[in-house]
Coordinates of C-alpha atoms and ligand atoms in Angstrom, one line a residue:
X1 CA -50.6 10.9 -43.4
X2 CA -52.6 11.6 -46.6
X3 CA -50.7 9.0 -47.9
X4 CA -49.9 10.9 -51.4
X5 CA -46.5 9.1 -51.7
X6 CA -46.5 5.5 -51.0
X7 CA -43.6 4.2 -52.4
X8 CA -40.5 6.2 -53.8
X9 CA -38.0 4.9 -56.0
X10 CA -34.5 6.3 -56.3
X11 CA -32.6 6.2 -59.1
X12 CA -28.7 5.6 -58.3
X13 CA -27.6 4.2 -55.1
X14 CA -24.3 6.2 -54.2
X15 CA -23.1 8.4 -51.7
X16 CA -26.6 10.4 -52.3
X17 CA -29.1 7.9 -53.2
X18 CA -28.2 5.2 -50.5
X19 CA -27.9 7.6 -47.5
X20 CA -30.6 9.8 -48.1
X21 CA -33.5 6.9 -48.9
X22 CA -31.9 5.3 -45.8
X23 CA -33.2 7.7 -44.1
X24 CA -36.4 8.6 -45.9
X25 CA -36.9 4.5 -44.8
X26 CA -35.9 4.7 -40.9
X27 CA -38.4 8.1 -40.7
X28 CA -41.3 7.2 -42.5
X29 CA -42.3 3.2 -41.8
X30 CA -45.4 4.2 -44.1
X31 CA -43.3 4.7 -47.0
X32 CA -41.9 1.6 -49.1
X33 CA -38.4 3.1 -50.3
X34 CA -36.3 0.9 -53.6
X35 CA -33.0 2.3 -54.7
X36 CA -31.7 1.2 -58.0
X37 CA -28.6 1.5 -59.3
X38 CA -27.5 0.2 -63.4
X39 CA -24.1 -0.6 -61.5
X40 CA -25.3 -4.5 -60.9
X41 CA -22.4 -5.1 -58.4
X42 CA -23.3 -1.9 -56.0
X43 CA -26.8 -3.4 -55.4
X44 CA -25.2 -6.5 -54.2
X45 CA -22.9 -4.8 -51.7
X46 CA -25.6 -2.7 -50.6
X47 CA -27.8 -6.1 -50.1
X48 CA -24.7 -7.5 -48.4
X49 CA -22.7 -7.3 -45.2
X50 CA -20.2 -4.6 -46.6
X51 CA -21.9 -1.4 -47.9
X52 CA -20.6 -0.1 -51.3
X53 CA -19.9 3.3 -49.2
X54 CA -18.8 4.7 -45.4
X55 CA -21.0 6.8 -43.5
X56 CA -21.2 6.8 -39.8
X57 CA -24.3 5.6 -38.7
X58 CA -25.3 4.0 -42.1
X59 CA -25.0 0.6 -41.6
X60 CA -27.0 0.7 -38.4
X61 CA -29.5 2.0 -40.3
X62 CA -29.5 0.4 -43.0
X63 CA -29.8 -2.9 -40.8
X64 CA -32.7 -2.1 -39.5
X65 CA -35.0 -0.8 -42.7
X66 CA -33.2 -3.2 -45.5
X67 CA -35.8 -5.7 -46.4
X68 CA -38.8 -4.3 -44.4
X69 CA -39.3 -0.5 -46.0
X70 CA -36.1 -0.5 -47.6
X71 CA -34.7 -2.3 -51.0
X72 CA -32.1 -2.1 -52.8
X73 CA -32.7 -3.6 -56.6
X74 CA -31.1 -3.7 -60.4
X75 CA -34.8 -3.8 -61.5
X76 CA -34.9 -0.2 -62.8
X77 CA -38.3 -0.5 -65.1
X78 CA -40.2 -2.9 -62.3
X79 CA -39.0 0.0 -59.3
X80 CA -40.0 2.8 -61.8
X81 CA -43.5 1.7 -62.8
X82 CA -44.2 0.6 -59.1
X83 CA -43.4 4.4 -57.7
X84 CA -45.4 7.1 -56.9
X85 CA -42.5 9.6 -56.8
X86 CA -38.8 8.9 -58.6
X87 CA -35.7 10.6 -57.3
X88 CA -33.1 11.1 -59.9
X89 CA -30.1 11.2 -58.1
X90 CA -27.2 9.6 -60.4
X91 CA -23.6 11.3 -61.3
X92 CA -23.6 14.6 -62.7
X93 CA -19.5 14.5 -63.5
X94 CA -17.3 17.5 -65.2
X95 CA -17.8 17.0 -68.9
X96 CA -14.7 14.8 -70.2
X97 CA -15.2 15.6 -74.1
X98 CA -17.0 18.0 -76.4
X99 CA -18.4 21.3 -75.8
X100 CA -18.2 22.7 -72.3
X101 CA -15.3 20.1 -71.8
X102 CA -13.8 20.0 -68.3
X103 CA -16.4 23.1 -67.1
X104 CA -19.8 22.1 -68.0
X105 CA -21.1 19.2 -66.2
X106 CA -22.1 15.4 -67.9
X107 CA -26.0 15.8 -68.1
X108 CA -26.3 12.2 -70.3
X109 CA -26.6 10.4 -67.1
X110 CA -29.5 12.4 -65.9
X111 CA -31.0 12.2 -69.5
X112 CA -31.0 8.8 -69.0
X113 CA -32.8 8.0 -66.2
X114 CA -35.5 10.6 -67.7
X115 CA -35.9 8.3 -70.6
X116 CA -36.4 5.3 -68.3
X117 CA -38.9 6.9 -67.0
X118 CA -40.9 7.9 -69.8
X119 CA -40.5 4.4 -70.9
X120 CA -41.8 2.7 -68.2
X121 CA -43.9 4.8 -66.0
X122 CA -47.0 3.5 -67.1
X123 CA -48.9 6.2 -65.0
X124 CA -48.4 9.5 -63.6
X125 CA -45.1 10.2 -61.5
X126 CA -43.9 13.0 -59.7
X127 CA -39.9 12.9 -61.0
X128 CA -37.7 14.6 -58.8
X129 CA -34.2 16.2 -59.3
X130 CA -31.6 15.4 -56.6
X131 CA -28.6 15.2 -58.6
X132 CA -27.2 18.9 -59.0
X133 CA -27.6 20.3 -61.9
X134 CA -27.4 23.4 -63.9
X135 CA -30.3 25.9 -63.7
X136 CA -33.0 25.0 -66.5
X137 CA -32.1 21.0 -66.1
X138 CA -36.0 20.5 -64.8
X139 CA -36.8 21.6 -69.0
X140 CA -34.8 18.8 -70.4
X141 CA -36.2 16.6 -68.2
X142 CA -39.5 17.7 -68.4
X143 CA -39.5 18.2 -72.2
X144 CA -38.4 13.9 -72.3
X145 CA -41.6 13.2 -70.0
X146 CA -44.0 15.1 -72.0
X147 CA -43.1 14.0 -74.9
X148 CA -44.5 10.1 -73.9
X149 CA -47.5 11.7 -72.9
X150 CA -48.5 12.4 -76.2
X151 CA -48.5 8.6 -77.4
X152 CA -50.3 7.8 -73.7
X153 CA -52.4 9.5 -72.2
X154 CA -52.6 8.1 -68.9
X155 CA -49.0 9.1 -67.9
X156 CA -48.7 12.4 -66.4
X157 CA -45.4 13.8 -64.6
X158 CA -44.5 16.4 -61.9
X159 CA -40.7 17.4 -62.4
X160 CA -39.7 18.6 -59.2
X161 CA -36.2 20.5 -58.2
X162 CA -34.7 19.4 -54.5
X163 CA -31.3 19.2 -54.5
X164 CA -29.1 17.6 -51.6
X165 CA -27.3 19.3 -49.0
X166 CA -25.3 16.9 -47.3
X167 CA -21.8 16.5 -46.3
X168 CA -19.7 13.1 -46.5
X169 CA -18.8 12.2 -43.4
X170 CA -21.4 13.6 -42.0
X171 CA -24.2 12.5 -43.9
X172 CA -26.6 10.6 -41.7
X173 CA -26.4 13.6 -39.0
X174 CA -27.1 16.1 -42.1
X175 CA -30.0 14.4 -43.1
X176 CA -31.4 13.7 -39.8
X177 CA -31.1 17.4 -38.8
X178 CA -30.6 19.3 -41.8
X179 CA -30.5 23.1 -41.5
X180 CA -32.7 23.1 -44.5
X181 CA -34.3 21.4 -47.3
X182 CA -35.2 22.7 -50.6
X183 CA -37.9 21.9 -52.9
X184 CA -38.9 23.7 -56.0
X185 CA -41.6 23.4 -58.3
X186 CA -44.1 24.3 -61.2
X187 CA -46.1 27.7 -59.4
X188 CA -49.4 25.5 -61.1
X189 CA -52.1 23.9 -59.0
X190 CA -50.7 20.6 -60.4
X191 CA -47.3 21.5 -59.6
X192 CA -48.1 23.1 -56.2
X193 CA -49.4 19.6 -55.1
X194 CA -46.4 18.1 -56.2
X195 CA -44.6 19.7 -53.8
X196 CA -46.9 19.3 -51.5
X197 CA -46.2 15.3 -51.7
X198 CA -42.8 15.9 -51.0
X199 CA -43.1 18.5 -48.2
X200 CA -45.1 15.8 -46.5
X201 CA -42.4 12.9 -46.7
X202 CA -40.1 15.4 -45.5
X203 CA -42.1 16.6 -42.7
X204 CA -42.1 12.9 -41.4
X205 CA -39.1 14.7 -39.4
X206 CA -38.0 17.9 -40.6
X207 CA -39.8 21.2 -38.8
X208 CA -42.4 23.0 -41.3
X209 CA -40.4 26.0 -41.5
X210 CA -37.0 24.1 -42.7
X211 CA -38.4 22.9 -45.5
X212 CA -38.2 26.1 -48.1
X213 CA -39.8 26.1 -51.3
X214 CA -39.1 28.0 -54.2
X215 CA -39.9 28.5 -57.7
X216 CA -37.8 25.4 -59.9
X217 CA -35.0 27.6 -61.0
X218 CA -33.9 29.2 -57.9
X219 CA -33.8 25.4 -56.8
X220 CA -31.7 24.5 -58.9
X221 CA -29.7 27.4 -59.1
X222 CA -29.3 27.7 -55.1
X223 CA -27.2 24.5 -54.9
X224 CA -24.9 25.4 -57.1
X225 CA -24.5 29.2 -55.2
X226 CA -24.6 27.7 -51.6
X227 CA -21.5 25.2 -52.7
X228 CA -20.4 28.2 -54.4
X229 CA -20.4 30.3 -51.0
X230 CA -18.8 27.6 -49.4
X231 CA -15.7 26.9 -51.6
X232 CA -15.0 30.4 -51.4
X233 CA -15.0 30.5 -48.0
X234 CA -12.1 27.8 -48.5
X235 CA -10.3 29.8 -51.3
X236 CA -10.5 33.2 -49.3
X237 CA -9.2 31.7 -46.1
X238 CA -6.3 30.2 -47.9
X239 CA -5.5 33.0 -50.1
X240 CA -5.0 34.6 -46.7
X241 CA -2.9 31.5 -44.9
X242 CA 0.0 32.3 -47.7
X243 CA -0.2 35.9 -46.6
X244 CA 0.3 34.5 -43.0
X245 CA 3.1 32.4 -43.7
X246 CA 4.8 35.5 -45.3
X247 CA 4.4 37.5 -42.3
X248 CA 4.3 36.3 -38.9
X249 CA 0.5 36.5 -38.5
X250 CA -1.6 32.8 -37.8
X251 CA -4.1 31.9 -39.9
X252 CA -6.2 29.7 -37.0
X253 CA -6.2 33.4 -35.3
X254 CA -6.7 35.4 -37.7
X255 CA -10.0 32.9 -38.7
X256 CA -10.9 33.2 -35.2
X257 CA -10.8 36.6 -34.8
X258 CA -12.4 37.0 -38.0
X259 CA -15.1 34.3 -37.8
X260 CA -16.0 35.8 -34.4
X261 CA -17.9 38.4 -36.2
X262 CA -21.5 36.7 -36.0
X263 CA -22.0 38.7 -39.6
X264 CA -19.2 36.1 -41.4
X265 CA -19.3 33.1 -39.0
X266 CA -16.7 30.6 -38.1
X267 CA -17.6 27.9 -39.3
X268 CA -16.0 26.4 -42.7
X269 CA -13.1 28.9 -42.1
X270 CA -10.4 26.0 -41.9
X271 CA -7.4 27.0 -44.0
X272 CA -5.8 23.9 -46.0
X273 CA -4.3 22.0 -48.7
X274 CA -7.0 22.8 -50.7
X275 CA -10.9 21.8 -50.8
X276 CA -11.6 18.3 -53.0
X277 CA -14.1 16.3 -53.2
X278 CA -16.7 15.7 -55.8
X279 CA -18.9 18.6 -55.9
X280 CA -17.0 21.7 -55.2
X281 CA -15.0 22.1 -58.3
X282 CA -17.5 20.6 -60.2
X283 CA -20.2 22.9 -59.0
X284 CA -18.0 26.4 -59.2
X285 CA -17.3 25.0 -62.6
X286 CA -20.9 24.6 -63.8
X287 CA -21.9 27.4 -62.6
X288 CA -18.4 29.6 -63.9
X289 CA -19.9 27.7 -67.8
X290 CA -23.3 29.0 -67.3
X291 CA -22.1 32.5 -66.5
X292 CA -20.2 32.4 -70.1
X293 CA -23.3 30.6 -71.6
X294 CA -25.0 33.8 -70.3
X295 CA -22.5 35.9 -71.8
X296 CA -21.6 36.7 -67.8
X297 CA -17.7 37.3 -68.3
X298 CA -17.0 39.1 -65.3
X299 CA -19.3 37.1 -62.8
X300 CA -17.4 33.6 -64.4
X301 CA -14.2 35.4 -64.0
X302 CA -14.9 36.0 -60.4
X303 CA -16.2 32.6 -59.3
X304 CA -13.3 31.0 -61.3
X305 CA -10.7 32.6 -59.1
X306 CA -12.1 30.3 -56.5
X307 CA -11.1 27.2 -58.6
X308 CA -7.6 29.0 -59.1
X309 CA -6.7 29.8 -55.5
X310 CA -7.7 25.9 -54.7
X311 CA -5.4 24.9 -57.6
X312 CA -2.7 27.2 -56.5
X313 CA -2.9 26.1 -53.0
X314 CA -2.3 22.6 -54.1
X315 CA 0.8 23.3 -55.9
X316 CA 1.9 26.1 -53.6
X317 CA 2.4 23.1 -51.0
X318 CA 3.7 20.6 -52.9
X319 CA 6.5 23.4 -53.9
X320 CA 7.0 24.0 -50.1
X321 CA 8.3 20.5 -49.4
X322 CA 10.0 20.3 -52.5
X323 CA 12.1 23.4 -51.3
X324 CA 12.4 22.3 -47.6
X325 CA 13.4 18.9 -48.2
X326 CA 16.5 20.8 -50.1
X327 CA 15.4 21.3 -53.6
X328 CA 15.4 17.5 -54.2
X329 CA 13.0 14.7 -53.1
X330 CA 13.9 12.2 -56.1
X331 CA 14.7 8.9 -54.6
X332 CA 13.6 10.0 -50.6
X333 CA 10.8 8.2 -48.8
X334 CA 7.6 11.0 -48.5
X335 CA 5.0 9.7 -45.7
X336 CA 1.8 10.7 -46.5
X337 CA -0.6 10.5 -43.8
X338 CA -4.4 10.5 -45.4
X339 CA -5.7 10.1 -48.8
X340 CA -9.5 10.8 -48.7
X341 CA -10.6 14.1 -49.6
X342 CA -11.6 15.1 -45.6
X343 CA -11.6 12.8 -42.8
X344 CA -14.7 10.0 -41.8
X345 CA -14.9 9.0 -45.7
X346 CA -13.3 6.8 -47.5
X347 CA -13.7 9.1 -51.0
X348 CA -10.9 10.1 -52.9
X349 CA -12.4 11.9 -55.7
X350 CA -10.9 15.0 -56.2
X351 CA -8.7 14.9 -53.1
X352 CA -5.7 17.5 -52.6
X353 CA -3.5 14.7 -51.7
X354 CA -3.6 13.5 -55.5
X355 CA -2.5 16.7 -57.0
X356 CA 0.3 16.5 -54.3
X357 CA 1.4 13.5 -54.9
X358 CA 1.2 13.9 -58.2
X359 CA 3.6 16.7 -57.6
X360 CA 6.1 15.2 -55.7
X361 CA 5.8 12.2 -58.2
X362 CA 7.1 14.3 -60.9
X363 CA 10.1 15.0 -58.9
X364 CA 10.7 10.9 -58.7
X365 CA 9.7 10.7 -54.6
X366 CA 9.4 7.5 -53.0
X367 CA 5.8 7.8 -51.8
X368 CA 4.2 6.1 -48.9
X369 CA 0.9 6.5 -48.1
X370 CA -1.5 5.7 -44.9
X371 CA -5.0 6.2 -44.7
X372 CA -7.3 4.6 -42.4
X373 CA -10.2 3.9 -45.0
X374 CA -9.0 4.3 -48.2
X375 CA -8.2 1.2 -49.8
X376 CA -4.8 0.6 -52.0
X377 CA -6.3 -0.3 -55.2
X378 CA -8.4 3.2 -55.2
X379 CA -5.3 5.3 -54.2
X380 CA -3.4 3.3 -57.0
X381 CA -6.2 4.1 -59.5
X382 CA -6.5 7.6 -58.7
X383 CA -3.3 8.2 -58.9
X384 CA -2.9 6.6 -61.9
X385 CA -5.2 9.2 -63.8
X386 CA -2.4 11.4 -63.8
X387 CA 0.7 9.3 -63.2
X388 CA 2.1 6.6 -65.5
X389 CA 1.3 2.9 -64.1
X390 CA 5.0 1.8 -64.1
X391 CA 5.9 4.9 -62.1
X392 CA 2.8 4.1 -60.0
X393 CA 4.7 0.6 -59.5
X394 CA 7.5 1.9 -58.8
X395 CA 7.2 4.8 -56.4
X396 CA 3.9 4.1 -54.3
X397 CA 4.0 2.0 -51.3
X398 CA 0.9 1.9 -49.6
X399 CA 0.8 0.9 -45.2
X400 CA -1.7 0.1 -43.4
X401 CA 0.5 0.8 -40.1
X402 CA 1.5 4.5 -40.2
X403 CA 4.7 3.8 -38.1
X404 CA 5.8 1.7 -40.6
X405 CA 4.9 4.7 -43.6
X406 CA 7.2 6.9 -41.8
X407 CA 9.7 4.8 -40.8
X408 CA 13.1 5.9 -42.9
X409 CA 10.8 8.8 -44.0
X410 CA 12.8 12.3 -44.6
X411 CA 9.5 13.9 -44.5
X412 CA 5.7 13.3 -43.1
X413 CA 3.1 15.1 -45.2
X414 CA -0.8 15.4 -43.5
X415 CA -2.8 15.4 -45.9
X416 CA -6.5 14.6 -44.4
X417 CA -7.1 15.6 -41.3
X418 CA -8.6 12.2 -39.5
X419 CA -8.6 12.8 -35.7
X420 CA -6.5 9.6 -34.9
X421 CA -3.4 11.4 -37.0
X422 CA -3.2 13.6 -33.5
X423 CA -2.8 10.6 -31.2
X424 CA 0.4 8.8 -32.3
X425 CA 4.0 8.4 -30.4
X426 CA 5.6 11.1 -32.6
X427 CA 8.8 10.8 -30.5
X428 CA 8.8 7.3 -31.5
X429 CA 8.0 8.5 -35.2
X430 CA 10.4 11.2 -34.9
X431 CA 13.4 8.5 -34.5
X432 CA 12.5 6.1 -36.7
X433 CA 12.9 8.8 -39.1
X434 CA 15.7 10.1 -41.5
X435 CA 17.3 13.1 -40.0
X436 CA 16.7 16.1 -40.7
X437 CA 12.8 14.6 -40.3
X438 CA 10.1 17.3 -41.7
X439 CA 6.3 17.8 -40.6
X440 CA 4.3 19.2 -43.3
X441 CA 0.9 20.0 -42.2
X442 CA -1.4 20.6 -44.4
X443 CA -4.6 20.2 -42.5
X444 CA -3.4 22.3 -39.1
X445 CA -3.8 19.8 -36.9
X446 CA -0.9 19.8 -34.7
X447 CA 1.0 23.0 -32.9
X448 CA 4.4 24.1 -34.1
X449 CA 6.2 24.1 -30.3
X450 CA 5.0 20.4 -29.9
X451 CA 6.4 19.2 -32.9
X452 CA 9.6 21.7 -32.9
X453 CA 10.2 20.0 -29.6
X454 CA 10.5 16.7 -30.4
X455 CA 12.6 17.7 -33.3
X456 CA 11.1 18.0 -36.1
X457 CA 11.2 21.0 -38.6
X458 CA 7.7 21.9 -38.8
X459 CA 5.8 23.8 -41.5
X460 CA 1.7 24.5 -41.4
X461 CA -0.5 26.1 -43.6
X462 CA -0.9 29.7 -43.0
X463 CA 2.0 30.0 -40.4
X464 CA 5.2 31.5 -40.3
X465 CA 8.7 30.0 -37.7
Ligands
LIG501 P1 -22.3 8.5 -57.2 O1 -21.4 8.4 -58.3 O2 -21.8 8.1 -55.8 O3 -23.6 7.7 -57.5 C1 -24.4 7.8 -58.7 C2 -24.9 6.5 -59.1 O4 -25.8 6.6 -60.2 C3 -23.9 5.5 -59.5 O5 -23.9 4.3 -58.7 C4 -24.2 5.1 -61.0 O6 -24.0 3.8 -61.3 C5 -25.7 5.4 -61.0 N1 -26.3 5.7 -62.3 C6 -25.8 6.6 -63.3 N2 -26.6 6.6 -64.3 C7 -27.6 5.7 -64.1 C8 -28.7 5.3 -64.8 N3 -29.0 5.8 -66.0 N4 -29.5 4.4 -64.3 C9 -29.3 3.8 -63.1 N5 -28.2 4.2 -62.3 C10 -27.4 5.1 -62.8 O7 -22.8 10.0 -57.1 P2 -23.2 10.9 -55.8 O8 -22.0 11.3 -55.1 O9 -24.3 10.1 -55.1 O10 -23.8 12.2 -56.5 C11 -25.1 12.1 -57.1 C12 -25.5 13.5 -57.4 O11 -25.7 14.2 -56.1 C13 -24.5 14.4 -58.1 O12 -25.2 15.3 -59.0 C14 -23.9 15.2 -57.1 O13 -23.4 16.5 -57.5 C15 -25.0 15.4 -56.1 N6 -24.5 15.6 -54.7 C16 -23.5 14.8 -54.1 C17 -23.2 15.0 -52.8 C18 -22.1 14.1 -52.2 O14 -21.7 14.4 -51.1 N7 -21.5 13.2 -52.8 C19 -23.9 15.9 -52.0 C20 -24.9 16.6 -52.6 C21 -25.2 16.5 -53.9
LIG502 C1 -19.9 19.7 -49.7 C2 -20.9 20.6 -49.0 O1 -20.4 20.9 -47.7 C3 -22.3 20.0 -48.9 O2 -23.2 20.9 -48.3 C4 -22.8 19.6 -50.3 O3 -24.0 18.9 -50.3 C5 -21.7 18.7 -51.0 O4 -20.5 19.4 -51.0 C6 -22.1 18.4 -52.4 O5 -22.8 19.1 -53.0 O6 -21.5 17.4 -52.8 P1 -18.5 17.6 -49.1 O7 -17.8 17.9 -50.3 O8 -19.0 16.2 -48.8 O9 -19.8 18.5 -48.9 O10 -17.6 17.9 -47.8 P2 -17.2 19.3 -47.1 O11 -17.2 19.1 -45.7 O12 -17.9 20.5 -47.7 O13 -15.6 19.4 -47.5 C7 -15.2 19.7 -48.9 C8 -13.7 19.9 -48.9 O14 -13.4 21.2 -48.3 C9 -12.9 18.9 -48.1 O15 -11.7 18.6 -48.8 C10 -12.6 19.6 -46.8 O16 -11.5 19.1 -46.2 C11 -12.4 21.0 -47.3 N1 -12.6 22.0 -46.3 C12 -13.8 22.2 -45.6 C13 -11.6 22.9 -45.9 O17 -10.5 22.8 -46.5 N2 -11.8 23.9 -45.0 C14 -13.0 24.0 -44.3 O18 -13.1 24.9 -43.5 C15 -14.0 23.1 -44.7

């Protein structure tokens, strides 16, 4: 090792920051790595027994590094000045207020860290973007840093674009093996050596020719169009699973048959309740408001039908058990089997299953919800975002024994698709249910004969009786 980077600091320790320097720390024993987090409480858990977040093969890891090249710390201007190379990877939410409300994303987070840094850098840094941002965000940031430089002369800063990849759920085997990682940078002599430094930290374990660098702005800009690609991979399969359901044809084949084609791919071809989580309509949305900032119309329009085939998916489902369960749910018990946004994660932001139960709140169902790893005060807060708290009170019941969700059920609704969903007794389920007793699937996870034979009515996402 040349040794460029010695010690790295990241700034915000959540489902980005913690994973990714945990395994920054477990590659490279050379390399001191301190994640900080404002969030005072989250730097306890991580320092404690019970991380603040699920990953498989975290902990373990996490274990091992955690007080030898790994540390977790609330010491933002100590960890800052210490560093040879800062990774800002805090929040970058939908914009709640003001201009660009509910499109743009919330940049004052970012801007934040950037002032902390020019603060208390005390020497030269190479600052690097993990959080995703809009295309040009490396200017703000830059534009903060340079601006101490003129008052000290000493500091000197590097802003560097590499934005994150990884899947929840899956996170420690995405980083460990990632198909690619992305760096972009100044094309200067200064700024080719910055990325340099971070080429070699990454080469600790990633082949040379995985590790693609770019100029900054096609950086930044190719995490927002590669979660782009991929959320419309999600709204065109399930535009096409409600032409299945209208005709007879099944989606899983016609996504097999389709996804066969080496040209398309099958991967990411799973029709379903709709795509949540925290980036994707997020990212489509940020980069639908800098189409329009570019005066774009027509390329907006086009990437915002992906938001509105994911929205309409949502709703489309929730209207389907409405209408099976008889044109009235108001006062029946709903099971809902899974609350986090996909299965292996106990994250609920932007999950389907909100918007449906939020749906089939409207229409005064008695929910009851079971997911493995989400606990009952997050699907109670989430929920109440868009449902009054009394009515919260009042129709929610949360289980930690899915039996007991569905027992006196009319109706089980799959909402995540966690693998132990497809191992229960749904004979025993079946009887313990009201009759008539529905299956809605909305993640595809079981086949139509199976359940029709033990009695069920069955309905799945993208096929037809
Ligand atoms: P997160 O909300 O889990 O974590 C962000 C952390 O930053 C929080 O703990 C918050 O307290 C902290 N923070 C915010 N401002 C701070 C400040 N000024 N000083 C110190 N700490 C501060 O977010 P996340 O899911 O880790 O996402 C981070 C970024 O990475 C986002 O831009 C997101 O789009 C991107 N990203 C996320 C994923 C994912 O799977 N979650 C994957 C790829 C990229
Ligand atoms: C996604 C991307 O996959 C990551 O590459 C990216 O780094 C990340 O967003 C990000 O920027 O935050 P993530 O949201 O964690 O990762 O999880 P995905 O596996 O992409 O799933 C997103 C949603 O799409 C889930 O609700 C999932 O159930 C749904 N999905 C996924 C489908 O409905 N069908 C599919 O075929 C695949």
């Amino acid at each position: 090792h040349t040794g460029v980077v010695r010690r790295i600091t990241c700034v915000g320790a959540g489902y980005v920051g913690g994973p990714t320097c945990a395994m920054i720390a477990n590659k490279c024993p050379h390399i001191a790595v301190t994640v900080v987090d404002m969030n005072t409480a989250k730097i306890e858990e991580w320092n404690s027994d019970k991380l603040p977040i699920f990953e498989p093969g975290l902990e373990e890891i996490v274990k091992k590094c955690r007080g030898t090249n790994l540390f977790f710390s609330s010491d933002i201007p100590k960890s800052i000045r210490e560093a040879d190379l800062i990774f800002i990877s805090v929040n970058t939410p939908t914009k709640m207020y003001g201009k660009g409300k509910g499109m743009a994303p919330d940049l004052k987070y970012v801007e934040s860290v950037a002032r902390s840094i020019a603060e208390h850098a005390g020497g030269p840094k190479i600052v690097v973007e993990k959080s995703t941002v809009p295309v040009k965000a490396a200017e703000s940031i830059l534009s903060i840093l340079r601006d101490a430089q003129r008052t000290n002369n000493t500091l000197a800063f590097q802003v560097l674009s590499n934005p994150e990849f990884l899947a929840e759920g899956t996170a420690m085997k995405d980083l460990a093996n990632p198909d690619r990682v992305l760096i972009g940078g100044e094309d200067s002599e200064e700024g080719k050596k910055a990325v340099a430094a971070l080429v070699e930290v990454y080469s600790s374990w990633v082949p040379r020719e995985r590790i693609i660098t770019t100029n900054t702005w096609s950086s930044e800009l190719s995490k927002l169009v590669a979660n782009a690609f991929l959320a419309q991979r999600i709204s065109s399969i399930n535009s096409v699973s409600a032409i299945c359901e209208a005709t007879g044809a099944d989606v899983s084949e016609v996504a097999h048959a389709v996804g066969f084609d080496s040209r398309i791919g099958n991967k990411f071809l799973n029709a379903s309740v709709g795509f949540g989580g925290s980036c994707f309509q997020k990212d489509v949305l940020s980069l639908v408001y800098l189409c329009e900032s570019l005066h774009l119309n027509k390329v907006a329009e086009y990437w915002h039908g992906v938001i509105e085939i994911n929205n309409w998916q949502r709703r489309r489902f929730a209207d389907q058990i409405i209408a099976e369960l008889f044109n009235t749910v108001a006062g029946k018990k709903i099971a809902v089997f899974g609350f986090a946004f996909k299965k292996n994660t106990g994250d609920t932001r932007e999950s389907s299953a909100i918007h449906v139960c939020k749906h089939l709140l409207e229409e005064e169902a008695n929910i009851a919800i079971y997911d493995p790893k989400v606990e009952e005060k997050q699907m109670r807060m989430e929920l109440g975002l868009t449902t009054s708290d009394d009515k919260v009170d009042k129709l929610v019941s949360v289980f930690s024994d899915p039996y007991e969700a569905a027992k006196d059920a009319h109706a089980i609704v799959v909402l995540t698709e966690w693998d132990e969903f497809k191992t229960y007794d749904y004979s025993r389920i079946y009887e313990s249910m009201v009759h008539p007793a529905a299956l809605f699937d909305g993640r595809l996870l079981f086949k139509r004969k199976e359940m029709e034979s033990i009695g069920f009515r069955f309905f799945g996402i993208g096929t037809a009786p």
